[in-house]
GROMACS .gro file of C-alpha atoms in nm:
model
  416
    1MET     CA    1  -2.798  -6.031   0.702
    2PHE     CA    2  -3.051  -6.020   0.417
    3HIS     CA    3  -2.955  -6.073   0.057
    4TYR     CA    4  -2.872  -5.709  -0.025
    5GLN     CA    5  -3.050  -5.690  -0.362
    6VAL     CA    6  -3.370  -5.834  -0.220
    7LEU     CA    7  -3.354  -5.604   0.081
    8SER     CA    8  -3.306  -5.293  -0.133
    9ARG     CA    9  -3.604  -5.389  -0.349
   10ALA     CA   10  -3.812  -5.462  -0.041
   11ARG     CA   11  -3.715  -5.162   0.175
   12PHE     CA   12  -3.991  -4.921   0.066
   13PRO     CA   13  -4.285  -5.167   0.084
   14LEU     CA   14  -4.155  -5.295   0.417
   15LEU     CA   15  -4.142  -4.944   0.569
   16PHE     CA   16  -4.478  -4.860   0.418
   17THR     CA   17  -4.651  -5.168   0.554
   18LEU     CA   18  -4.497  -5.126   0.899
   19THR     CA   19  -4.605  -4.759   0.904
   20LEU     CA   20  -4.955  -4.859   0.793
   21PHE     CA   21  -4.970  -5.119   1.067
   22GLY     CA   22  -4.871  -4.859   1.330
   23VAL     CA   23  -5.128  -4.607   1.206
   24ALA     CA   24  -5.394  -4.879   1.210
   25MET     CA   25  -5.322  -4.969   1.571
   26ILE     CA   26  -5.329  -4.601   1.681
   27TYR     CA   27  -5.658  -4.546   1.499
   28ILE     CA   28  -5.825  -4.849   1.657
   29ILE     CA   29  -5.714  -4.747   2.006
   30TYR     CA   30  -5.822  -4.384   1.944
   31THR     CA   31  -6.170  -4.474   1.813
   32ASP     CA   32  -6.224  -4.724   2.094
   33ASN     CA   33  -6.156  -4.444   2.341
   34ILE     CA   34  -6.405  -4.218   2.160
   35ILE     CA   35  -6.672  -4.488   2.180
   36TYR     CA   36  -6.607  -4.542   2.548
   37ASP     CA   37  -6.627  -4.166   2.618
   38SER     CA   38  -6.948  -4.144   2.414
   39PHE     CA   39  -7.111  -4.421   2.614
   40GLU     CA   40  -7.012  -4.241   2.932
   41SER     CA   41  -7.169  -3.914   2.812
   42GLY     CA   42  -7.486  -4.071   2.669
   43ASN     CA   43  -7.424  -3.956   2.311
   44ASN     CA   44  -7.726  -4.027   2.080
   45GLU     CA   45  -7.502  -4.055   1.771
   46ILE     CA   46  -7.342  -4.377   1.895
   47PRO     CA   47  -7.519  -4.620   1.651
   48LYS     CA   48  -7.402  -4.421   1.346
   49PHE     CA   49  -7.054  -4.388   1.487
   50LEU     CA   50  -7.040  -4.760   1.564
   51GLU     CA   51  -7.137  -4.842   1.207
   52ALA     CA   52  -6.862  -4.617   1.069
   53HIS     CA   53  -6.616  -4.755   1.323
   54GLU     CA   54  -6.688  -5.115   1.222
   55ARG     CA   55  -6.654  -5.023   0.855
   56ALA     CA   56  -6.317  -4.856   0.918
   57GLN     CA   57  -6.195  -5.151   1.123
   58GLY     CA   58  -6.287  -5.386   0.839
   59GLN     CA   59  -6.081  -5.176   0.598
   60LEU     CA   60  -5.790  -5.169   0.840
   61ARG     CA   61  -5.805  -5.545   0.889
   62SER     CA   62  -5.787  -5.579   0.513
   63SER     CA   63  -5.483  -5.347   0.506
   64VAL     CA   64  -5.309  -5.543   0.780
   65GLY     CA   65  -5.384  -5.863   0.589
   66ASN     CA   66  -5.228  -5.709   0.278
   67MET     CA   67  -4.923  -5.615   0.485
   68GLN     CA   68  -4.884  -5.974   0.599
   69LEU     CA   69  -4.912  -6.092   0.238
   70GLN     CA   70  -4.640  -5.844   0.135
   71LEU     CA   71  -4.408  -5.961   0.411
   72ARG     CA   72  -4.472  -6.323   0.314
   73SER     CA   73  -4.405  -6.235  -0.049
   74MET     CA   74  -4.075  -6.070   0.052
   75GLN     CA   75  -3.965  -6.384   0.238
   76GLU     CA   76  -4.062  -6.598  -0.060
   77GLU     CA   77  -3.852  -6.371  -0.284
   78ILE     CA   78  -3.555  -6.406  -0.050
   79ASP     CA   79  -3.606  -6.785  -0.049
   80GLU     CA   80  -3.613  -6.789  -0.429
   81VAL     CA   81  -3.283  -6.600  -0.448
   82GLU     CA   82  -3.131  -6.837  -0.191
   83ASP     CA   83  -3.256  -7.140  -0.385
   84GLU     CA   84  -3.114  -6.996  -0.708
   85ASN     CA   85  -2.777  -6.951  -0.538
   86TRP     CA   86  -2.787  -7.310  -0.418
   87LYS     CA   87  -2.894  -7.453  -0.753
   88SER     CA   88  -2.651  -7.239  -0.953
   89LEU     CA   89  -2.361  -7.473  -0.873
   90VAL     CA   90  -2.542  -7.805  -0.913
   91PRO     CA   91  -2.360  -7.935  -1.222
   92PRO     CA   92  -2.524  -8.088  -1.528
   93PHE     CA   93  -2.521  -8.467  -1.534
   94ASN     CA   94  -2.373  -8.694  -1.801
   95VAL     CA   95  -2.178  -8.427  -1.991
   96LYS     CA   96  -1.818  -8.418  -2.107
   97VAL     CA   97  -1.551  -8.265  -1.885
   98GLU     CA   98  -1.502  -7.974  -2.129
   99GLN     CA   99  -1.876  -7.898  -2.122
  100ARG     CA  100  -1.885  -7.907  -1.742
  101ILE     CA  101  -1.585  -7.674  -1.714
  102ALA     CA  102  -1.751  -7.432  -1.959
  103TRP     CA  103  -2.071  -7.448  -1.752
  104PHE     CA  104  -1.871  -7.386  -1.434
  105GLN     CA  105  -1.692  -7.085  -1.587
  106GLU     CA  106  -2.031  -6.933  -1.668
  107LYS     CA  107  -2.196  -7.005  -1.331
  108MET     CA  108  -1.910  -6.960  -1.088
  109PRO     CA  109  -1.881  -6.576  -1.102
  110LYS     CA  110  -2.251  -6.544  -1.014
  111SER     CA  111  -2.241  -6.791  -0.728
  112LYS     CA  112  -2.244  -6.660  -0.371
  113VAL     CA  113  -2.029  -6.957  -0.261
  114PHE     CA  114  -1.710  -6.792  -0.387
  115MET     CA  115  -1.802  -6.427  -0.331
  116THR     CA  116  -1.658  -6.204  -0.059
  117ASN     CA  117  -1.853  -5.935   0.126
  118ASN     CA  118  -1.861  -5.755   0.459
  119LEU     CA  119  -1.961  -6.076   0.640
  120THR     CA  120  -1.674  -6.282   0.498
  121HIS     CA  121  -1.427  -6.006   0.590
  122GLN     CA  122  -1.553  -6.015   0.949
  123PHE     CA  123  -1.525  -6.392   0.979
  124HIS     CA  124  -1.204  -6.422   1.182
  125SER     CA  125  -1.297  -6.143   1.425
  126ARG     CA  126  -1.642  -6.294   1.475
  127VAL     CA  127  -1.493  -6.635   1.552
  128ARG     CA  128  -1.248  -6.489   1.805
  129GLU     CA  129  -1.517  -6.279   1.970
  130PHE     CA  130  -1.760  -6.570   1.992
  131PHE     CA  131  -1.515  -6.813   2.152
  132LYS     CA  132  -1.319  -6.571   2.368
  133SER     CA  133  -1.492  -6.648   2.700
  134GLY     CA  134  -1.731  -6.885   2.872
  135CYS     CA  135  -1.690  -7.177   2.631
  136GLU     CA  136  -1.602  -7.509   2.789
  137GLU     CA  137  -1.594  -7.679   2.448
  138HIS     CA  138  -1.569  -7.538   2.096
  139PHE     CA  139  -1.798  -7.699   1.837
  140PHE     CA  140  -1.828  -7.639   1.462
  141MET     CA  141  -2.086  -7.745   1.206
  142THR     CA  142  -2.138  -7.651   0.841
  143TRP     CA  143  -2.465  -7.588   0.658
  144ILE     CA  144  -2.438  -7.545   0.282
  145ALA     CA  145  -2.808  -7.569   0.187
  146PRO     CA  146  -3.075  -7.294   0.197
  147ALA     CA  147  -3.177  -7.186   0.548
  148ARG     CA  148  -3.537  -7.295   0.506
  149SER     CA  149  -3.424  -7.655   0.457
  150PHE     CA  150  -3.272  -7.659   0.808
  151GLY     CA  151  -3.554  -7.856   0.968
  152ARG     CA  152  -3.642  -8.030   1.293
  153ARG     CA  153  -3.390  -8.307   1.236
  154GLY     CA  154  -3.104  -8.059   1.229
  155PHE     CA  155  -3.245  -7.873   1.527
  156PHE     CA  156  -3.260  -8.196   1.731
  157SER     CA  157  -2.886  -8.228   1.670
  158LEU     CA  158  -2.832  -7.883   1.819
  159GLU     CA  159  -3.055  -7.963   2.116
  160SER     CA  160  -2.872  -8.286   2.191
  161LEU     CA  161  -2.536  -8.111   2.168
  162PHE     CA  162  -2.636  -7.851   2.428
  163LYS     CA  163  -2.812  -8.107   2.647
  164ALA     CA  164  -2.476  -8.284   2.683
  165HIS     CA  165  -2.264  -7.963   2.676
  166PRO     CA  166  -2.468  -7.677   2.829
  167THR     CA  167  -2.156  -7.458   2.856
  168GLY     CA  168  -2.029  -7.545   2.509
  169CYS     CA  169  -2.025  -7.299   2.218
  170LEU     CA  170  -2.139  -7.393   1.868
  171MET     CA  171  -2.049  -7.201   1.555
  172ILE     CA  172  -2.226  -7.299   1.232
  173LEU     CA  173  -2.035  -7.202   0.918
  174SER     CA  174  -2.311  -7.109   0.679
  175ARG     CA  175  -2.398  -6.823   0.446
  176SER     CA  176  -2.767  -6.908   0.445
  177LEU     CA  177  -2.807  -6.935   0.824
  178ASP     CA  178  -2.613  -6.610   0.873
  179SER     CA  179  -2.938  -6.429   0.799
  180ARG     CA  180  -3.261  -6.311   0.955
  181ARG     CA  181  -3.426  -6.647   0.889
  182GLY     CA  182  -3.125  -6.824   1.039
  183TYR     CA  183  -3.145  -6.603   1.347
  184ARG     CA  184  -3.510  -6.700   1.394
  185ILE     CA  185  -3.419  -7.069   1.362
  186LEU     CA  186  -3.150  -7.048   1.631
  187LYS     CA  187  -3.331  -6.799   1.858
  188PRO     CA  188  -3.511  -7.058   2.078
  189LEU     CA  189  -3.171  -7.188   2.192
  190VAL     CA  190  -3.018  -6.841   2.224
  191ASP     CA  191  -3.315  -6.729   2.435
  192ARG     CA  192  -3.241  -7.016   2.675
  193GLY     CA  193  -2.885  -6.900   2.724
  194PHE     CA  194  -2.704  -7.140   2.491
  195LYS     CA  195  -2.417  -7.004   2.282
  196VAL     CA  196  -2.484  -7.077   1.916
  197ASN     CA  197  -2.420  -6.856   1.616
  198ALA     CA  198  -2.406  -6.885   1.238
  199VAL     CA  199  -2.127  -6.707   1.050
  200THR     CA  200  -2.044  -6.666   0.684
  201PRO     CA  201  -1.704  -6.831   0.632
  202ASP     CA  202  -1.414  -6.660   0.460
  203LEU     CA  203  -1.288  -6.948   0.248
  204ALA     CA  204  -0.976  -6.769   0.127
  205PHE     CA  205  -0.877  -6.696   0.487
  206LEU     CA  206  -0.945  -7.054   0.602
  207PHE     CA  207  -0.739  -7.205   0.320
  208LYS     CA  208  -0.452  -6.954   0.337
  209ASN     CA  209  -0.109  -7.103   0.412
  210THR     CA  210  -0.240  -7.457   0.362
  211PRO     CA  211  -0.221  -7.690   0.059
  212ALA     CA  212  -0.585  -7.597  -0.012
  213GLU     CA  213  -0.491  -7.237  -0.099
  214ALA     CA  214  -0.363  -7.321  -0.449
  215TRP     CA  215  -0.652  -7.564  -0.510
  216PHE     CA  216  -0.905  -7.295  -0.418
  217LYS     CA  217  -0.744  -7.034  -0.646
  218GLU     CA  218  -0.746  -7.280  -0.936
  219MET     CA  219  -1.110  -7.369  -0.869
  220LYS     CA  220  -1.206  -6.999  -0.857
  221SER     CA  221  -1.027  -6.942  -1.186
  222GLY     CA  222  -1.285  -7.169  -1.349
  223ASN     CA  223  -1.024  -7.388  -1.516
  224LYS     CA  224  -1.066  -7.692  -1.290
  225ASP     CA  225  -1.333  -7.958  -1.331
  226PRO     CA  226  -1.571  -7.938  -1.029
  227GLY     CA  227  -1.713  -8.283  -1.107
  228GLU     CA  228  -2.072  -8.406  -1.103
  229ILE     CA  229  -2.114  -8.373  -0.727
  230PRO     CA  230  -2.215  -8.018  -0.623
  231ILE     CA  231  -1.900  -7.822  -0.538
  232ALA     CA  232  -2.062  -7.691  -0.218
  233GLN     CA  233  -2.081  -8.047  -0.085
  234ASN     CA  234  -1.711  -8.101  -0.148
  235LEU     CA  235  -1.630  -7.761   0.000
  236SER     CA  236  -1.802  -7.875   0.320
  237ASN     CA  237  -1.555  -8.164   0.340
  238LEU     CA  238  -1.265  -7.921   0.307
  239VAL     CA  239  -1.403  -7.646   0.531
  240ARG     CA  240  -1.440  -7.879   0.831
  241LEU     CA  241  -1.072  -7.972   0.801
  242ALA     CA  242  -0.958  -7.613   0.755
  243VAL     CA  243  -1.159  -7.467   1.044
  244LEU     CA  244  -1.027  -7.730   1.286
  245TYR     CA  245  -0.673  -7.678   1.160
  246LYS     CA  246  -0.710  -7.303   1.213
  247TYR     CA  247  -0.892  -7.301   1.548
  248GLY     CA  248  -0.914  -7.655   1.690
  249GLY     CA  249  -1.223  -7.807   1.848
  250VAL     CA  250  -1.497  -8.053   1.758
  251TYR     CA  251  -1.660  -8.083   1.417
  252LEU     CA  252  -2.001  -8.253   1.392
  253ASP     CA  253  -2.235  -8.318   1.101
  254THR     CA  254  -2.586  -8.178   1.146
  255ASP     CA  255  -2.737  -8.528   1.134
  256PHE     CA  256  -2.574  -8.639   1.457
  257ILE     CA  257  -2.748  -8.693   1.792
  258VAL     CA  258  -2.515  -8.642   2.090
  259LEU     CA  259  -2.580  -8.890   2.371
  260LYS     CA  260  -2.316  -8.797   2.629
  261PRO     CA  261  -2.042  -8.537   2.685
  262PHE     CA  262  -1.724  -8.551   2.477
  263ARG     CA  263  -1.520  -8.452   2.781
  264GLY     CA  264  -1.168  -8.593   2.765
  265LEU     CA  265  -1.181  -8.673   2.393
  266LYS     CA  266  -0.886  -8.529   2.203
  267ASN     CA  267  -0.720  -8.571   1.863
  268LEU     CA  268  -0.933  -8.853   1.733
  269ILE     CA  269  -1.146  -8.978   1.449
  270GLY     CA  270  -1.412  -9.250   1.447
  271ALA     CA  271  -1.419  -9.578   1.257
  272GLN     CA  272  -1.734  -9.642   1.057
  273SER     CA  273  -1.670 -10.014   1.022
  274MET     CA  274  -1.425 -10.276   1.140
  275ASP     CA  275  -1.322 -10.636   1.075
  276MET     CA  276  -1.483 -10.846   1.347
  277LYS     CA  277  -1.200 -11.102   1.347
  278SER     CA  278  -0.895 -10.878   1.347
  279LYS     CA  279  -1.070 -10.585   1.523
  280ASN     CA  280  -0.898 -10.352   1.279
  281TRP     CA  281  -1.099 -10.070   1.123
  282THR     CA  282  -1.193 -10.103   0.756
  283ARG     CA  283  -1.329  -9.752   0.698
  284LEU     CA  284  -1.318  -9.421   0.882
  285ASN     CA  285  -1.565  -9.134   0.859
  286ASN     CA  286  -1.536  -8.755   0.879
  287ALA     CA  287  -1.880  -8.679   1.032
  288VAL     CA  288  -1.708  -8.633   1.370
  289LEU     CA  289  -1.357  -8.490   1.406
  290ILE     CA  290  -1.192  -8.379   1.731
  291PHE     CA  291  -0.850  -8.218   1.695
  292ASP     CA  292  -0.623  -7.949   1.833
  293ALA     CA  293  -0.536  -7.655   1.610
  294ASN     CA  294  -0.244  -7.712   1.371
  295HIS     CA  295  -0.260  -8.088   1.415
  296PRO     CA  296  -0.035  -8.259   1.155
  297LEU     CA  297  -0.299  -8.516   1.060
  298LEU     CA  298  -0.542  -8.238   0.963
  299LEU     CA  299  -0.272  -8.089   0.742
  300LYS     CA  300  -0.226  -8.431   0.577
  301PHE     CA  301  -0.604  -8.449   0.516
  302ILE     CA  302  -0.602  -8.103   0.354
  303GLU     CA  303  -0.300  -8.195   0.144
  304GLU     CA  304  -0.474  -8.510   0.022
  305PHE     CA  305  -0.789  -8.316  -0.065
  306ALA     CA  306  -0.594  -8.067  -0.276
  307SER     CA  307  -0.375  -8.324  -0.451
  308SER     CA  308  -0.633  -8.597  -0.522
  309PHE     CA  309  -0.959  -8.401  -0.559
  310ASP     CA  310  -1.220  -8.583  -0.765
  311GLY     CA  311  -1.564  -8.426  -0.784
  312ASN     CA  312  -1.718  -8.726  -0.960
  313LYS     CA  313  -1.691  -8.987  -0.683
  314TRP     CA  314  -1.916  -8.964  -0.380
  315GLY     CA  315  -1.714  -8.992  -0.061
  316HIS     CA  316  -1.377  -8.965  -0.236
  317ASN     CA  317  -1.307  -8.625  -0.078
  318GLY     CA  318  -1.468  -8.715   0.255
  319PRO     CA  319  -1.485  -9.054   0.432
  320TYR     CA  320  -1.264  -9.228   0.176
  321LEU     CA  321  -1.009  -8.947   0.200
  322VAL     CA  322  -0.957  -8.974   0.575
  323SER     CA  323  -0.941  -9.353   0.541
  324ARG     CA  324  -0.671  -9.332   0.272
  325VAL     CA  325  -0.455  -9.091   0.468
  326VAL     CA  326  -0.475  -9.273   0.801
  327GLU     CA  327  -0.397  -9.604   0.632
  328ARG     CA  328  -0.078  -9.450   0.487
  329ILE     CA  329   0.051  -9.284   0.804
  330ARG     CA  330  -0.091  -9.512   1.075
  331LYS     CA  331   0.250  -9.658   1.161
  332LYS     CA  332   0.449  -9.337   1.118
  333PRO     CA  333   0.560  -9.141   1.427
  334GLY     CA  334   0.464  -8.784   1.512
  335TYR     CA  335   0.091  -8.782   1.449
  336ASN     CA  336  -0.047  -8.862   1.795
  337PHE     CA  337  -0.414  -8.945   1.731
  338THR     CA  338  -0.666  -9.214   1.819
  339VAL     CA  339  -0.919  -9.409   1.613
  340LEU     CA  340  -1.231  -9.489   1.816
  341PRO     CA  341  -1.434  -9.803   1.733
  342PRO     CA  342  -1.768  -9.778   1.548
  343MET     CA  343  -1.968  -9.793   1.872
  344ALA     CA  344  -1.840  -9.445   1.961
  345PHE     CA  345  -2.004  -9.248   1.677
  346TYR     CA  346  -2.137  -9.493   1.417
  347PRO     CA  347  -2.304  -9.770   1.622
  348VAL     CA  348  -2.553  -9.843   1.342
  349ASP     CA  349  -2.447  -9.840   0.977
  350TRP     CA  350  -2.645  -9.673   0.699
  351ILE     CA  351  -2.792 -10.004   0.579
  352ARG     CA  352  -2.958 -10.084   0.914
  353ILE     CA  353  -3.035  -9.733   1.041
  354ASN     CA  354  -3.399  -9.744   0.923
  355ARG     CA  355  -3.499  -9.981   1.202
  356LEU     CA  356  -3.414  -9.721   1.466
  357PHE     CA  357  -3.697  -9.502   1.335
  358GLN     CA  358  -3.964  -9.775   1.354
  359LYS     CA  359  -4.192  -9.830   1.652
  360PRO     CA  360  -4.206 -10.183   1.798
  361ALA     CA  361  -4.472 -10.397   1.631
  362ASN     CA  362  -4.464 -10.680   1.886
  363GLN     CA  363  -4.306 -10.790   2.213
  364GLY     CA  364  -3.990 -10.906   2.039
  365ASP     CA  365  -3.946 -10.562   1.884
  366SER     CA  366  -4.002 -10.398   2.224
  367ILE     CA  367  -3.728 -10.611   2.378
  368TRP     CA  368  -3.497 -10.522   2.089
  369VAL     CA  369  -3.563 -10.149   2.145
  370GLN     CA  370  -3.478 -10.180   2.515
  371ASP     CA  371  -3.162 -10.379   2.441
  372LYS     CA  372  -3.050 -10.128   2.178
  373LEU     CA  373  -3.105  -9.833   2.413
  374LEU     CA  374  -2.906 -10.012   2.683
  375GLN     CA  375  -2.624 -10.081   2.436
  376LEU     CA  376  -2.613  -9.717   2.321
  377SER     CA  377  -2.597  -9.593   2.680
  378GLY     CA  378  -2.256  -9.759   2.719
  379GLU     CA  379  -1.967  -9.672   2.489
  380THR     CA  380  -2.160  -9.452   2.245
  381TYR     CA  381  -2.100  -9.076   2.249
  382GLY     CA  382  -2.352  -9.011   1.974
  383ILE     CA  383  -2.519  -9.160   1.672
  384HIS     CA  384  -2.484  -9.058   1.309
  385LEU     CA  385  -2.827  -9.060   1.140
  386TRP     CA  386  -2.706  -9.102   0.781
  387ASN     CA  387  -2.939  -8.829   0.663
  388LYS     CA  388  -2.908  -8.929   0.298
  389GLN     CA  389  -3.088  -9.253   0.386
  390THR     CA  390  -3.319  -9.132   0.665
  391SER     CA  391  -3.420  -8.773   0.584
  392ASN     CA  392  -3.762  -8.885   0.458
  393LEU     CA  393  -3.827  -9.128   0.743
  394ARG     CA  394  -4.077  -9.033   1.012
  395ILE     CA  395  -3.964  -9.079   1.371
  396GLU     CA  396  -4.226  -9.316   1.512
  397GLU     CA  397  -4.336  -9.295   1.873
  398GLY     CA  398  -4.171  -9.564   2.084
  399SER     CA  399  -3.888  -9.618   1.835
  400VAL     CA  400  -3.523  -9.614   1.940
  401MET     CA  401  -3.478  -9.276   1.771
  402GLY     CA  402  -3.792  -9.134   1.928
  403ARG     CA  403  -3.681  -9.247   2.274
  404LEU     CA  404  -3.327  -9.109   2.224
  405ILE     CA  405  -3.444  -8.768   2.107
  406LEU     CA  406  -3.701  -8.747   2.387
  407GLU     CA  407  -3.426  -8.814   2.639
  408HIS     CA  408  -3.169  -8.578   2.487
  409CYS     CA  409  -3.380  -8.285   2.365
  410ILE     CA  410  -3.426  -7.942   2.524
  411LEU     CA  411  -3.738  -7.793   2.363
  412CYS     CA  412  -3.869  -8.139   2.275
  413GLN     CA  413  -4.117  -8.007   2.016
  414HIS     CA  414  -4.265  -8.194   1.718
  415ILE     CA  415  -4.057  -8.507   1.772
  416TYR     CA  416  -4.304  -8.731   1.594
   0.00000   0.00000   0.00000
């Protein structure tokens, strides 16, 4: 659960501070009992004893404070290691391909992204155990950043998912959330009976017997250019395809607010934009994918990723990839899938999304908010928040986003 090196370094101080805390509590209770008994017996030495007792309690309070500082320091050390792991595969910018490959060959062996351990070996059995009973729907998400960066925005996504699917099961594929900190993040939902868990993915297992297997081996060899975009981000695009191909279910980005149940949706992808005259889609997106296991379109997506990978172009291995593939096979038989219009998952594009976070400034704005909420209550299953554009925006009270989250949250804490 912990990073093993950090845990081994921290084990002795942790046991020491916990033991000190226990001794302190026993001492305080014991001396309080002595004082009480002394009062009862009329002991004349009480003032001196009280003075010594207060002095000892002050020392113990100081010790407990030191313990808290040590525990905080341990967590900060774990966070630093996690941040180093995350930053280790952020490639240098504006360098030649040969230089980037040399950098990747140096960094890749030290990166936790490609390493295997006990948790990766348990991946398949953990997935099977988690989904084996009581799950009306199977959901997947990925989280490739440090656990401490999983904030309220991401948690609202989880709340909205379970508000619409209380008997659904959500598995988050994430090394960083498969940890003690990750457990604490998810615990409020677990305590309320919702089935959510974070697991460390076994990438080699997920990609085995797919076109991604050879790509992954070549990437691990260090001889392939990872590109300027962090490889973890591109791995997220591939992992979502592979996990659905292996197990089937629903994939959602963590910046997605679910507005109503996905019941009845099967083998589909959403259009991000469409031509208003022809009503044909112009771009698809991979933030929401709903497919059966072993679906042929997923295999085509994986094949395209492996054959046309380009780590230098944002979106090339994600939204643009699914758009390219569907455009090529849209009229071919045997694929059996549906493209839903933008109103289903992308009712507001990334250019206009900011307005949903703003509170109404006048009566006209208030009418617009009401009209937008009414529109979203119709054909929209959820709304993609385009986190790259909105992560630094505050959700203002009375805004469309504030109203939506208030209506679809479970804990409903710290919305604004």
